[in-house]
Short mmCIF file of C-alpha atoms in Angstrom, two decimals:
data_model
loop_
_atom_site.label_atom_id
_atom_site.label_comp_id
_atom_site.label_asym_id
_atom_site.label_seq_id
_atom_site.Cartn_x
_atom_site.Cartn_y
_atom_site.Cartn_z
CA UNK M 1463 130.51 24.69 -1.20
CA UNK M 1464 133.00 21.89 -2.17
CA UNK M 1465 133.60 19.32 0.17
CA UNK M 1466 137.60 20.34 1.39
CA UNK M 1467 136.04 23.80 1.97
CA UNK M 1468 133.55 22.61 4.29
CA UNK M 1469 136.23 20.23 5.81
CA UNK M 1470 138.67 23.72 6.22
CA UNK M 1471 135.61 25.42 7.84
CA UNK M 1472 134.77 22.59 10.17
CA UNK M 1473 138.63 22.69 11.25
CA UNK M 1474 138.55 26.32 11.90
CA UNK M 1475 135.23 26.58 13.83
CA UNK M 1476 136.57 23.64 16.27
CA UNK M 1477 139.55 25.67 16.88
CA UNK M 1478 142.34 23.04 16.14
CA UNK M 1479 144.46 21.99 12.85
CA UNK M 1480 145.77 18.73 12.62
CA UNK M 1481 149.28 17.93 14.16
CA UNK M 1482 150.89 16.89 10.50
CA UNK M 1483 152.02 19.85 8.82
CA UNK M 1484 154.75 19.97 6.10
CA UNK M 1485 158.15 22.23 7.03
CA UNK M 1486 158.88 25.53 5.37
CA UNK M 1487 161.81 23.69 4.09
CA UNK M 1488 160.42 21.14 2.78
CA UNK M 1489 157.48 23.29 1.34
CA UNK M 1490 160.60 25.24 -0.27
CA UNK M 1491 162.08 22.53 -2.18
CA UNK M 1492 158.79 20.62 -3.72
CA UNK M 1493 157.82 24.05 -5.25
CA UNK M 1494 160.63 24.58 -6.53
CA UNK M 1495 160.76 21.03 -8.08
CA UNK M 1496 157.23 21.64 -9.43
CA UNK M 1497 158.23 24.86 -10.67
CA UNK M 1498 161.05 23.15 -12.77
CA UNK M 1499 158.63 20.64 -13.68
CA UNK M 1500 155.97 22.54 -14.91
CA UNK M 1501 157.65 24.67 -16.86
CA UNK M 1502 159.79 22.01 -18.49
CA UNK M 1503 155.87 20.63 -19.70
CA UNK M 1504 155.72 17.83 -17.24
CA UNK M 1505 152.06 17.46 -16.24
CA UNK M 1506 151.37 17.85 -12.58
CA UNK M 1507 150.14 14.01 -11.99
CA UNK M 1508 153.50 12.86 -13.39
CA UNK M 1509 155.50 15.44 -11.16
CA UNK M 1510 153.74 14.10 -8.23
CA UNK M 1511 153.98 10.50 -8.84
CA UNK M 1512 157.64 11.51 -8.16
CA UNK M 1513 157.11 13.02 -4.65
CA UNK M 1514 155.57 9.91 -3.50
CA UNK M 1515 159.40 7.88 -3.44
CA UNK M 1516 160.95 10.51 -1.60
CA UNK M 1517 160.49 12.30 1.82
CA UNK M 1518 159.22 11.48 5.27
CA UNK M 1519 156.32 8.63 5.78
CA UNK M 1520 154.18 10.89 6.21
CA UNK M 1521 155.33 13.29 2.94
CA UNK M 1522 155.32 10.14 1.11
CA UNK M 1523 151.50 9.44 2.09
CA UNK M 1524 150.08 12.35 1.55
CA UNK M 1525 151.68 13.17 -1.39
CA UNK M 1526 150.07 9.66 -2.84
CA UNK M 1527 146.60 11.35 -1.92
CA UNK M 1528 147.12 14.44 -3.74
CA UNK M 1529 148.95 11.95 -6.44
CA UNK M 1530 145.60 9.80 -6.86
CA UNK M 1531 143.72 13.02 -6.23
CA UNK M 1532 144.88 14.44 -9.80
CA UNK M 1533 144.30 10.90 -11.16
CA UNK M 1534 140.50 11.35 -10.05
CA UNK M 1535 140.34 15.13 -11.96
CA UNK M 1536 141.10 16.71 -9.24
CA UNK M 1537 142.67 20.33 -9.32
CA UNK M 1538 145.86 20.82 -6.80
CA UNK M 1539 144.70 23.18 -4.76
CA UNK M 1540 141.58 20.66 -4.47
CA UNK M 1541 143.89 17.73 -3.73
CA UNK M 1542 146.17 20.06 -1.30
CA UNK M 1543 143.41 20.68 1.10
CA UNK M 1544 141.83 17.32 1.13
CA UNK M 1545 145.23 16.55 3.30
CA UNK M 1546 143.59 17.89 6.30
CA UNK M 1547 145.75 20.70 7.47
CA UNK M 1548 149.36 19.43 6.14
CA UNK M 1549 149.68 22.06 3.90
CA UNK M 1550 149.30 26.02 5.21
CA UNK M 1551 146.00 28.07 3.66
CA UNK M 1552 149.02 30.57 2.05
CA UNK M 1553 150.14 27.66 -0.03
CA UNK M 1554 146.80 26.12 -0.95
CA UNK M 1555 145.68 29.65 -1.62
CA UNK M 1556 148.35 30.83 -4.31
CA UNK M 1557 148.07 27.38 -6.47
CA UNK M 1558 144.36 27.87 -6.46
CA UNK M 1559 144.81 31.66 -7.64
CA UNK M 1560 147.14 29.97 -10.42
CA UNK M 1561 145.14 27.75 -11.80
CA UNK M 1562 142.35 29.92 -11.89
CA UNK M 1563 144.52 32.67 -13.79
CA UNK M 1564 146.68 29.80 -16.00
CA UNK M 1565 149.90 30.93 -14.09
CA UNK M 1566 150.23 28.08 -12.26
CA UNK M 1567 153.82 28.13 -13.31
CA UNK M 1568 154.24 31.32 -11.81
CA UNK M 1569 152.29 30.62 -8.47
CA UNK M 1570 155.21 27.79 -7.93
CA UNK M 1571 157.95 30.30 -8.21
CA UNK M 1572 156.56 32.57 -5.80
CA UNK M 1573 155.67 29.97 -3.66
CA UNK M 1574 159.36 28.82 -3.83
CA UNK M 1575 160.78 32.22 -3.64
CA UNK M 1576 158.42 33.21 -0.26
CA UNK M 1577 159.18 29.48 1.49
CA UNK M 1578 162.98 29.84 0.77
CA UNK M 1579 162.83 33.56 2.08
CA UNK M 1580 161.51 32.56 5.66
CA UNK M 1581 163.81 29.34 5.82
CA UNK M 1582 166.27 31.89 5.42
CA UNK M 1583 165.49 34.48 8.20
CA UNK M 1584 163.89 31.77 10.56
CA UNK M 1585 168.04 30.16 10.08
CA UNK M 1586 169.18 33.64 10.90
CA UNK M 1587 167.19 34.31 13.66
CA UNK M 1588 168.05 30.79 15.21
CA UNK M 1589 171.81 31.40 14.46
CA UNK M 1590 171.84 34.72 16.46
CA UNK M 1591 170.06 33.31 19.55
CA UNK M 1592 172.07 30.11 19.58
CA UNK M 1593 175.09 31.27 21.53
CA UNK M 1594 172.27 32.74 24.32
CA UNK M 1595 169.97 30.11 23.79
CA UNK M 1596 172.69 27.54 25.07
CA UNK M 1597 173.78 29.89 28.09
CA UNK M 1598 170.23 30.11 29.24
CA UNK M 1599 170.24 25.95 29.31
CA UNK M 1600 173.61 26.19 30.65
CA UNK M 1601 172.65 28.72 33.70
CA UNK M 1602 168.97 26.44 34.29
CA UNK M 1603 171.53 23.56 34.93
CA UNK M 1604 173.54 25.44 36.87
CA UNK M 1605 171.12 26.51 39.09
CA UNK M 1606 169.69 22.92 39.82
CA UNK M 1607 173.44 21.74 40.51
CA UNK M 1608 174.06 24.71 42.60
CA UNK M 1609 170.88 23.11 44.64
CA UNK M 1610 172.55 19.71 45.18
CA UNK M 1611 175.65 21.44 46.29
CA UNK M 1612 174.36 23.48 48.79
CA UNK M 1613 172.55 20.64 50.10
CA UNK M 1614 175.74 18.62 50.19
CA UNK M 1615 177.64 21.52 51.97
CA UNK M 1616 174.76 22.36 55.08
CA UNK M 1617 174.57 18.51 55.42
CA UNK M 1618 178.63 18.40 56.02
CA UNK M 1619 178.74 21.66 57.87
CA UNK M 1620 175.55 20.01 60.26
CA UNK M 1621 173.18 23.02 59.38
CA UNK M 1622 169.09 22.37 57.98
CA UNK M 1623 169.04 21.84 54.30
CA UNK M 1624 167.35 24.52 52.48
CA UNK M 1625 164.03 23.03 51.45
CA UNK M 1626 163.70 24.84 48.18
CA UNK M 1627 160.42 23.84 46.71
CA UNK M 1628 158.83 21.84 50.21
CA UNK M 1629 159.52 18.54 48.37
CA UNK M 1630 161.31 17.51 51.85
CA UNK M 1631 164.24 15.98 49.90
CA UNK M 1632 167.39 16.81 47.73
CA UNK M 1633 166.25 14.71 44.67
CA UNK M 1634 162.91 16.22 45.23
CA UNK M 1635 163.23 19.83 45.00
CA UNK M 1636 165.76 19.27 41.71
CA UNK M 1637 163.39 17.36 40.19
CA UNK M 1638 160.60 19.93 41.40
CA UNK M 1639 162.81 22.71 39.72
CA UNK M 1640 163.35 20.79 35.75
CA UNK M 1641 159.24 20.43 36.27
CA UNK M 1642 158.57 23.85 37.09
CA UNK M 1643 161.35 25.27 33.89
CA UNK M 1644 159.56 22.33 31.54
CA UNK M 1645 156.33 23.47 32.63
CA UNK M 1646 157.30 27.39 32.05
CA UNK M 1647 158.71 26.90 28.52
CA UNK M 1648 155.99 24.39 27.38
CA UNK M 1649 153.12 27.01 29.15
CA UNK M 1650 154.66 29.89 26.80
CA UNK M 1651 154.92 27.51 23.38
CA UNK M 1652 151.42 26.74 24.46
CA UNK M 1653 150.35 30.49 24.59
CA UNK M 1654 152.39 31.35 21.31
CA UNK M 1655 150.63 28.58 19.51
CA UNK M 1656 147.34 29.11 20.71
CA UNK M 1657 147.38 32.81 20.35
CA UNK M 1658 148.28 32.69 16.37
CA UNK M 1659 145.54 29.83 15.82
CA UNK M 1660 142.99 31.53 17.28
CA UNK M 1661 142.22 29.34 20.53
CA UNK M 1662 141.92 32.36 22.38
CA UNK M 1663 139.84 34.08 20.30
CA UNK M 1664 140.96 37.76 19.05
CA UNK M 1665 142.32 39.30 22.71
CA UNK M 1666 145.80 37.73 22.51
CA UNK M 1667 146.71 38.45 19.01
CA UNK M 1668 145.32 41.95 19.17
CA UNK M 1669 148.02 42.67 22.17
CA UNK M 1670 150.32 41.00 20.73
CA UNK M 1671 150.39 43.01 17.43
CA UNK M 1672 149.99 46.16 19.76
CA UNK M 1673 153.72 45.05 20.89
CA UNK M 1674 156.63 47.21 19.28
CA UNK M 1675 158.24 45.78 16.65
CA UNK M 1676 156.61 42.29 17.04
CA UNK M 1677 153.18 43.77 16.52
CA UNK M 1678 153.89 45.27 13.02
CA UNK M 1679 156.35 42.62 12.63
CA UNK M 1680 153.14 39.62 12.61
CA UNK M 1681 151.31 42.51 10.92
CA UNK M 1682 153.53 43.06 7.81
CA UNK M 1683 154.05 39.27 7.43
CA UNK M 1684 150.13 38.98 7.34
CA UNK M 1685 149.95 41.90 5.06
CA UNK M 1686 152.23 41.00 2.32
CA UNK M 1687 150.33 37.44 1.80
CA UNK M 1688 147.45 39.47 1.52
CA UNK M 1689 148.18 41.34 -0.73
CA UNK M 1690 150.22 39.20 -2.58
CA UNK M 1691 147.26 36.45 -2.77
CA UNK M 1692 144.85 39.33 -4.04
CA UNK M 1693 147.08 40.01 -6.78
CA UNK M 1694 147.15 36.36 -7.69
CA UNK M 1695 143.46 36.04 -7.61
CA UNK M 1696 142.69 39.32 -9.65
CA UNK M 1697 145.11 38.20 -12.20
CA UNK M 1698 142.99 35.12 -12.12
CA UNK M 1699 139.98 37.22 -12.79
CA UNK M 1700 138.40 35.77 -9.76
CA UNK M 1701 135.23 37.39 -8.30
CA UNK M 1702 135.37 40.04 -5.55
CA UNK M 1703 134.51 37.18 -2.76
CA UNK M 1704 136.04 34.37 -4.09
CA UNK M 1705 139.40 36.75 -3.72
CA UNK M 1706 138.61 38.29 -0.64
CA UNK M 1707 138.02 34.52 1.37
CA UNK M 1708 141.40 33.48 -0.55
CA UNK M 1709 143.27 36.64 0.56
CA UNK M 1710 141.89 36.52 4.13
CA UNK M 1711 142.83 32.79 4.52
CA UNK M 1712 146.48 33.19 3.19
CA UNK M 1713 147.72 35.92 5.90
CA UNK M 1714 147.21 32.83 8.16
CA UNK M 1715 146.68 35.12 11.39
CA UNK M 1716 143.15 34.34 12.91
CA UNK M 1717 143.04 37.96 13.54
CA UNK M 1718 142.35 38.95 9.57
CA UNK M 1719 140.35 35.69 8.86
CA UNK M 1720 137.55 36.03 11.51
CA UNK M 1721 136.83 39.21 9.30
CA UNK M 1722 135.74 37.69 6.18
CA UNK M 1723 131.98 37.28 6.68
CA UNK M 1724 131.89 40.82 7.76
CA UNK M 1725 134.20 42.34 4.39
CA UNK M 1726 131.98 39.66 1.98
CA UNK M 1727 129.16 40.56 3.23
CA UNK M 1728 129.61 44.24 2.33
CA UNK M 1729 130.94 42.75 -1.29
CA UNK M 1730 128.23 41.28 -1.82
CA UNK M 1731 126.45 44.48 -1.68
CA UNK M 1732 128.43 46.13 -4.39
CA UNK M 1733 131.16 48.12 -2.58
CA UNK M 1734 134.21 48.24 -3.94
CA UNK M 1735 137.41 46.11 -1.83
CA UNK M 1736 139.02 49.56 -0.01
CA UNK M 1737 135.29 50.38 1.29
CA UNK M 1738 134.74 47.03 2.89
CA UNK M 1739 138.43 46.55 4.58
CA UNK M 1740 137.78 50.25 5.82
CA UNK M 1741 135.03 49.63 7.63
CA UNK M 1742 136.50 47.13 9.39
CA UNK M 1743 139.23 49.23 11.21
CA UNK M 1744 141.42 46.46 11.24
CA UNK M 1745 143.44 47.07 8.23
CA UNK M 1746 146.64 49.34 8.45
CA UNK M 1747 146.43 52.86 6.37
CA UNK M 1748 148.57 51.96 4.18
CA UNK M 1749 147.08 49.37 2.69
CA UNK M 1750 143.65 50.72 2.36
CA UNK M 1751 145.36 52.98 0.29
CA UNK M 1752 146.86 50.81 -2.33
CA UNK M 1753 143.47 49.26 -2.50
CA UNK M 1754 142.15 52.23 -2.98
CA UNK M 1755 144.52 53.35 -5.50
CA UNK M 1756 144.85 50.14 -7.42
CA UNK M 1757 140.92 49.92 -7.60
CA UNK M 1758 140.32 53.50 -8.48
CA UNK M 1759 143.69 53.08 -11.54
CA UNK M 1760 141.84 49.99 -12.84
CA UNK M 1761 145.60 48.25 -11.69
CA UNK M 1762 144.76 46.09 -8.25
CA UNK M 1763 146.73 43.47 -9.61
CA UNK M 1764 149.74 45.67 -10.12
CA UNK M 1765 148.95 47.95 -7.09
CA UNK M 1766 148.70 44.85 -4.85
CA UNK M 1767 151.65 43.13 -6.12
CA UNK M 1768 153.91 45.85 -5.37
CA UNK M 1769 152.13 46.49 -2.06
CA UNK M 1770 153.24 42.62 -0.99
CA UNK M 1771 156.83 43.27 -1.87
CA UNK M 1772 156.93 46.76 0.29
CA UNK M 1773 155.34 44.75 3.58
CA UNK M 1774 157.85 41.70 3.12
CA UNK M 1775 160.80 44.26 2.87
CA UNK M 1776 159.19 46.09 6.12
CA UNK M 1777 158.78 42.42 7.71
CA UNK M 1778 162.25 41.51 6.62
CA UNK M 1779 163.74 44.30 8.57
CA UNK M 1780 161.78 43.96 11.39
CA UNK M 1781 163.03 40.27 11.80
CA UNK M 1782 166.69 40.84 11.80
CA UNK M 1783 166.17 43.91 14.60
CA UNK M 1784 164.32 41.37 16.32
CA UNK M 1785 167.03 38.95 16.18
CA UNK M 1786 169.30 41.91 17.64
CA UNK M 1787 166.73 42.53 20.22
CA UNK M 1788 166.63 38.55 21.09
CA UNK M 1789 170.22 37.64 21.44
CA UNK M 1790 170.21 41.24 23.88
CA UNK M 1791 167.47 40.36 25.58
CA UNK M 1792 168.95 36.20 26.29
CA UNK M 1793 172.04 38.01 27.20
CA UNK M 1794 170.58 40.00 30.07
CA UNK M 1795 168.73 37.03 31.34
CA UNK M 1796 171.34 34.51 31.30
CA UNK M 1797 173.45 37.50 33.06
CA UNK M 1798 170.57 37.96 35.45
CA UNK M 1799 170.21 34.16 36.72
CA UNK M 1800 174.46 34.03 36.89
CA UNK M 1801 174.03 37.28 38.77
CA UNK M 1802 171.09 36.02 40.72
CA UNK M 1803 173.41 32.29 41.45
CA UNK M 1804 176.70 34.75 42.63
CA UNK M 1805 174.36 37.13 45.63
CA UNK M 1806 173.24 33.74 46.75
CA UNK M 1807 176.00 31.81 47.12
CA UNK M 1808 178.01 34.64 48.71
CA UNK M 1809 175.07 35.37 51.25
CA UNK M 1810 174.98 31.25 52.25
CA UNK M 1811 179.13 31.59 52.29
CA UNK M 1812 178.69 35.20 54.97
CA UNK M 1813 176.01 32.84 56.97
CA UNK M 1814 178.44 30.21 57.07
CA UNK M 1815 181.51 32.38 58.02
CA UNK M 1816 179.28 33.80 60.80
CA UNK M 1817 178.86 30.64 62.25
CA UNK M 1818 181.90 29.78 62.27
CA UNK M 1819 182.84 32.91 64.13
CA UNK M 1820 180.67 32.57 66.67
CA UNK M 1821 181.53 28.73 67.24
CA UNK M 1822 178.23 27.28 66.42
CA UNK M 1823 180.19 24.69 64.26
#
């Protein structure tokens, strides 16, 4: 085993990646200069010593290690991974498959072509929750001012203040209430990030791709690295388990990598790729039978290319319904807390009429 694979297996046993990782965008724009490089015959160390003046601090620096990486006779996907966790297991993956196969050339157009893709949607998405996204922040503010007025208001009418979170104070309680929001949002990122690393083990994600829509959403976005990955590596002519570990890695969902000792073990006893993945029940019909099909035709490669483009089109839809679904959903919430601000305020304005009427003021 070669020393940035044991380093990647240490990583994922602990449970953690390291905080440094490279943006899609970012990931979308150096393929696609080393694509143009490449194929205009510029040798990868020389196309590198390039990415070293441009770019973040931290793109800069570990660009220079995979620079004097390919100066030691390194290969890229060797130098890649030796960067601890900046680049993602999809990416590291694909060049490996390509320079295995001598396609590296083609490895960076795909690479360019997938990274500009989800730049694309993940823009699209953002843009149709903005207008939501901003009421929610809107309607949290509102709520904490609507605390300090109705403070204000009982203290000039002579009545108790409302002691809204026991912190005995005005100041307290708002401050309470930003805590409590920061606390809720940073509790969810925390569940959302956890759950798609793994530090939960396999519970969360296997509810969460039991969810409508999101569930085969995650599960189609796994699938089509997959299968796109296998294609890559049988084109490579790269053994059954060598594939299979590349494959598994690139869907980047914990949920499919925890299952490669279990598939390579069954490789490793001579059955075929749809055999093992079937046995696993993890795997989506579907797939098992363009495995099947592609393996039985003597045409995985093929097969498993075309499979990769039918789950990103299935993914693709899924995300813009989702982004439907999102802004609908933010607009019912941010309605809800407006609606929830209105019934309160007129119930303190009734209580306050009352009084009036019966002269306790």
């Amino acid at each position: 085993m070669k020393v940035y694979e044991i380093r990647e297996s240490f990583f994922a046993q602990a449970g953690y990646e390291t905080m440094a990782k490279i943006s899609q965008n970012q990931l979308a724009k150096l393929f696609q200069r080393l694509a143009t490089s490449y194929t205009a015959g510029i040798d990868l160390r020389t196309a590198y010593r390039r990415e070293t003046e441009t770019g973040s601090p931290t793109y800069r620096q570990k660009s220079n290690s995979i620079y004097k990486g390919l100066g030691q006779g390194k290969e890229l996907a060797e130098a890649m991974a030796d960067t601890e966790g900046y680049f993602p297991d999809l990416a590291i993956s694909v060049v490996k498959a390509g320079e295995r196969g001598g396609r590296l050339d083609e490895a960076f157009k795909r690479l360019f072509q997938h990274y500009r893709n989800l730049v694309e949607f993940r823009n699209k998405f953002l843009n149709a929750i903005a207008w939501p996204a901003f009421e929610l922040v809107f309607a949290i503010m509102i709520v904490g001012l609507l605390m300090v007025i109705c403070d204000w208001l009982f203290s000039a009418l002579g009545r108790q203040k409302f002691d809204w979170f026991w912190m005995g104070s005005t100041v307290g309680n708002v401050i309470a209430y930003f805590v409590l929001v920061i606390i809720g949002f940073a509790s969810l990122t925390g569940i959302v990030i956890g759950t798609t690393r793994g530090w939960f083990g396999t519970i969360p994600m296997s509810i969460a791709m039991r969810i409508p829509l999101i569930g085969k959403t995650i599960e189609c976005l796994a699938l089509s690295r997959f299968a796109w990955t296998m294609s890559m590596a049988e084109n490579a002519g790269m053994g059954a388990i060598a594939n299979m570990k590349l494959s598994l890695r690139a869907t980047e969902n914990f949920f499919y990598k925890r299952l490669a000792p279990q598939i390579c073990s069954q490789l490793r006893d001579g059955k075929e790729f749809g055999v093992a993945m079937r046995s696993t029940q993890a795997f989506p019909e579907d797939l098992l039978i363009y495995v099947e099909n592609g393996e039985t035709a003597g045409e995985l490669a093929e097969t498993m290319d075309r499979c990769s483009h039918e789950f990103q089109e299935r993914a693709e839809t899924n995300l813009k319904a989702m982004g439907t679904i999102g802004f609908v959903l933010m607009m019912l919430f941010v309605a809800g807390m407006v609606l929830l601000i209105v019934l309160f305020a007129m119930s303190q304005y009734v209580n306050i009429i009352n009084d009036m009427a019966n002269g306790k003021f």
